PDB file of C-alpha atoms in Angstrom:
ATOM      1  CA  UNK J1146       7.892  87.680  -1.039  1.00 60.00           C
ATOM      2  CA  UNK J1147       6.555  84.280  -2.358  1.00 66.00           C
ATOM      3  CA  UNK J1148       3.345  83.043  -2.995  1.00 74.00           C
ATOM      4  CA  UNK J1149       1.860  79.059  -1.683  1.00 75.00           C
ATOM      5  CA  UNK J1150      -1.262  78.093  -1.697  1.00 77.00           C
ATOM      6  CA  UNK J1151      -3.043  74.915  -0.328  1.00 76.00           C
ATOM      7  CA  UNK J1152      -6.710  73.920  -0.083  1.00 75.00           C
ATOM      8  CA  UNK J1153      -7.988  71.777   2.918  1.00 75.00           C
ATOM      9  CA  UNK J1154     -11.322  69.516   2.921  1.00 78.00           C
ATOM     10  CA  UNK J1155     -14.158  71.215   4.514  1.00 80.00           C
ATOM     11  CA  UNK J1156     -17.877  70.518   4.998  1.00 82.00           C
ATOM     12  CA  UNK J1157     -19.868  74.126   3.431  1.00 82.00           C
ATOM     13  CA  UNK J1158     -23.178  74.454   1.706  1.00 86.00           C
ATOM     14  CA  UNK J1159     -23.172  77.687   1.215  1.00 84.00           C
ATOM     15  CA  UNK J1160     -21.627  80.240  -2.112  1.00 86.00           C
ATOM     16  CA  UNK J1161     -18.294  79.487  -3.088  1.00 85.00           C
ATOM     17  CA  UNK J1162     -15.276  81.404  -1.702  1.00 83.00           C
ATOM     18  CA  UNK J1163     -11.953  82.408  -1.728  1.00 83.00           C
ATOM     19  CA  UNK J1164     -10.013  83.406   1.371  1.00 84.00           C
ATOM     20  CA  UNK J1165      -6.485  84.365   2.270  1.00 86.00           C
ATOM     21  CA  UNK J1166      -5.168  83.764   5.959  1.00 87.00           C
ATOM     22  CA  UNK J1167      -1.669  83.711   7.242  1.00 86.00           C
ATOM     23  CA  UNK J1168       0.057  80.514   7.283  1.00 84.00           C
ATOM     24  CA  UNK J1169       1.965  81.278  10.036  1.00 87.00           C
ATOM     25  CA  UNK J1170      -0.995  82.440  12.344  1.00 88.00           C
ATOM     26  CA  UNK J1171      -3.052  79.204  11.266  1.00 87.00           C
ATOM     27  CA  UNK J1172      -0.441  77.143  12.153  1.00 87.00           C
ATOM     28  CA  UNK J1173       0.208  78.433  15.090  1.00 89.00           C
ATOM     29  CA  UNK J1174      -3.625  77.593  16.149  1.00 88.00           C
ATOM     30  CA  UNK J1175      -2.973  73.913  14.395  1.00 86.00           C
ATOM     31  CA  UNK J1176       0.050  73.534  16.880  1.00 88.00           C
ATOM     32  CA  UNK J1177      -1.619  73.426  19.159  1.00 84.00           C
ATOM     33  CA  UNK J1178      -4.581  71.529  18.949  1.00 82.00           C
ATOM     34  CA  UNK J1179      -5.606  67.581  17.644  1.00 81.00           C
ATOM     35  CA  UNK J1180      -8.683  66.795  16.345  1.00 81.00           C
ATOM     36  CA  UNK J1181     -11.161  68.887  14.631  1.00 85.00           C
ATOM     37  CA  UNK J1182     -11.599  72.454  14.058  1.00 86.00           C
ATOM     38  CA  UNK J1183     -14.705  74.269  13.360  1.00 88.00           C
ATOM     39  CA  UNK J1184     -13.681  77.629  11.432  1.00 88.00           C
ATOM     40  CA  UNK J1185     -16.481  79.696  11.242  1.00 89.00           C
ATOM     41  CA  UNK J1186     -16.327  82.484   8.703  1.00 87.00           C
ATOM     42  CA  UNK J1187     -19.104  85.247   7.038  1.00 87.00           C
ATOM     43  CA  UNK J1188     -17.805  86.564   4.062  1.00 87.00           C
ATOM     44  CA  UNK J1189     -14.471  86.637   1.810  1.00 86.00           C
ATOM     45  CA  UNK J1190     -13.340  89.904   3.835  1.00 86.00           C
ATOM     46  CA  UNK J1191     -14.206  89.875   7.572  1.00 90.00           C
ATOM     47  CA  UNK J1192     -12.440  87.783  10.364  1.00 92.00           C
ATOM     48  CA  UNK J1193     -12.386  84.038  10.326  1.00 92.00           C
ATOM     49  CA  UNK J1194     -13.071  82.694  14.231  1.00 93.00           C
ATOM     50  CA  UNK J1195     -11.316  79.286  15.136  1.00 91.00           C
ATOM     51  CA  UNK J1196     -12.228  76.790  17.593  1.00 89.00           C
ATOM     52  CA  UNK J1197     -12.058  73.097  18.718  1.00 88.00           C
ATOM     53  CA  UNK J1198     -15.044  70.819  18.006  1.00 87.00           C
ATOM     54  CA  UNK J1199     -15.985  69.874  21.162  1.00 79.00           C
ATOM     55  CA  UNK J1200     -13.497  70.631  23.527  1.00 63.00           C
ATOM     56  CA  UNK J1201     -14.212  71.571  26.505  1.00 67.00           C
ATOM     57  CA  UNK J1202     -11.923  74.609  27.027  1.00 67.00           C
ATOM     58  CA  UNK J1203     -13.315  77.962  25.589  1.00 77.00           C
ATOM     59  CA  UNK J1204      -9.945  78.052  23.289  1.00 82.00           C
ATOM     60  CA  UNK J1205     -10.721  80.781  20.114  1.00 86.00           C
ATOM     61  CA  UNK J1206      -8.530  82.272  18.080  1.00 90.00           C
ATOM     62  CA  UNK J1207      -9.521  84.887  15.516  1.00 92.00           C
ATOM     63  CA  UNK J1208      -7.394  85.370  12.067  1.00 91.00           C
ATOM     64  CA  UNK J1209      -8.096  88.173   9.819  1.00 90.00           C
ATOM     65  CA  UNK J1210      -8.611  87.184   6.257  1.00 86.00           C
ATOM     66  CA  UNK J1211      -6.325  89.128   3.606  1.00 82.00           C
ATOM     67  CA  UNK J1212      -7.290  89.767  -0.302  1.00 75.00           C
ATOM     68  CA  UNK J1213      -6.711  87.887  -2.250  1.00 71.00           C
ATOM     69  CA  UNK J1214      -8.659  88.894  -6.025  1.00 64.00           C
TER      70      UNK J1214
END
């Protein structure tokens, strides 16, 4: 097992925090889309829901977050 880590730029206002997902699962999603992505989340431990920005397919894809402290 080995450990990576990466950090993406992102528009948030809200509390700062930290959340595992799968590398393979997001970029499976990433493989298949250009453009942007609006990745709505709640909390550090719930599902994260992915989506186009402005697409007009209905295209979502949910990843469960792992954790990570």
């Amino acid at each position: 097992n080995g450990k990576a880590s990466a950090s993406i730029a992102v528009e948030y206002s809200g509390p700062e925090m930290f959340i595992g997902l799968s590398a393979t699962y997001l970029l499976d999603f990433f493989s298949q889309l250009t453009g942007d992505v609006e990745m709505c989340l709640k909390d550090e431990e719930t599902q994260v829901v992915l989506r186009p920005v402005g697409a007009e397919s209905e295209y979502l894809y949910v990843v469960m977050s792992m954790r990570v402290r």
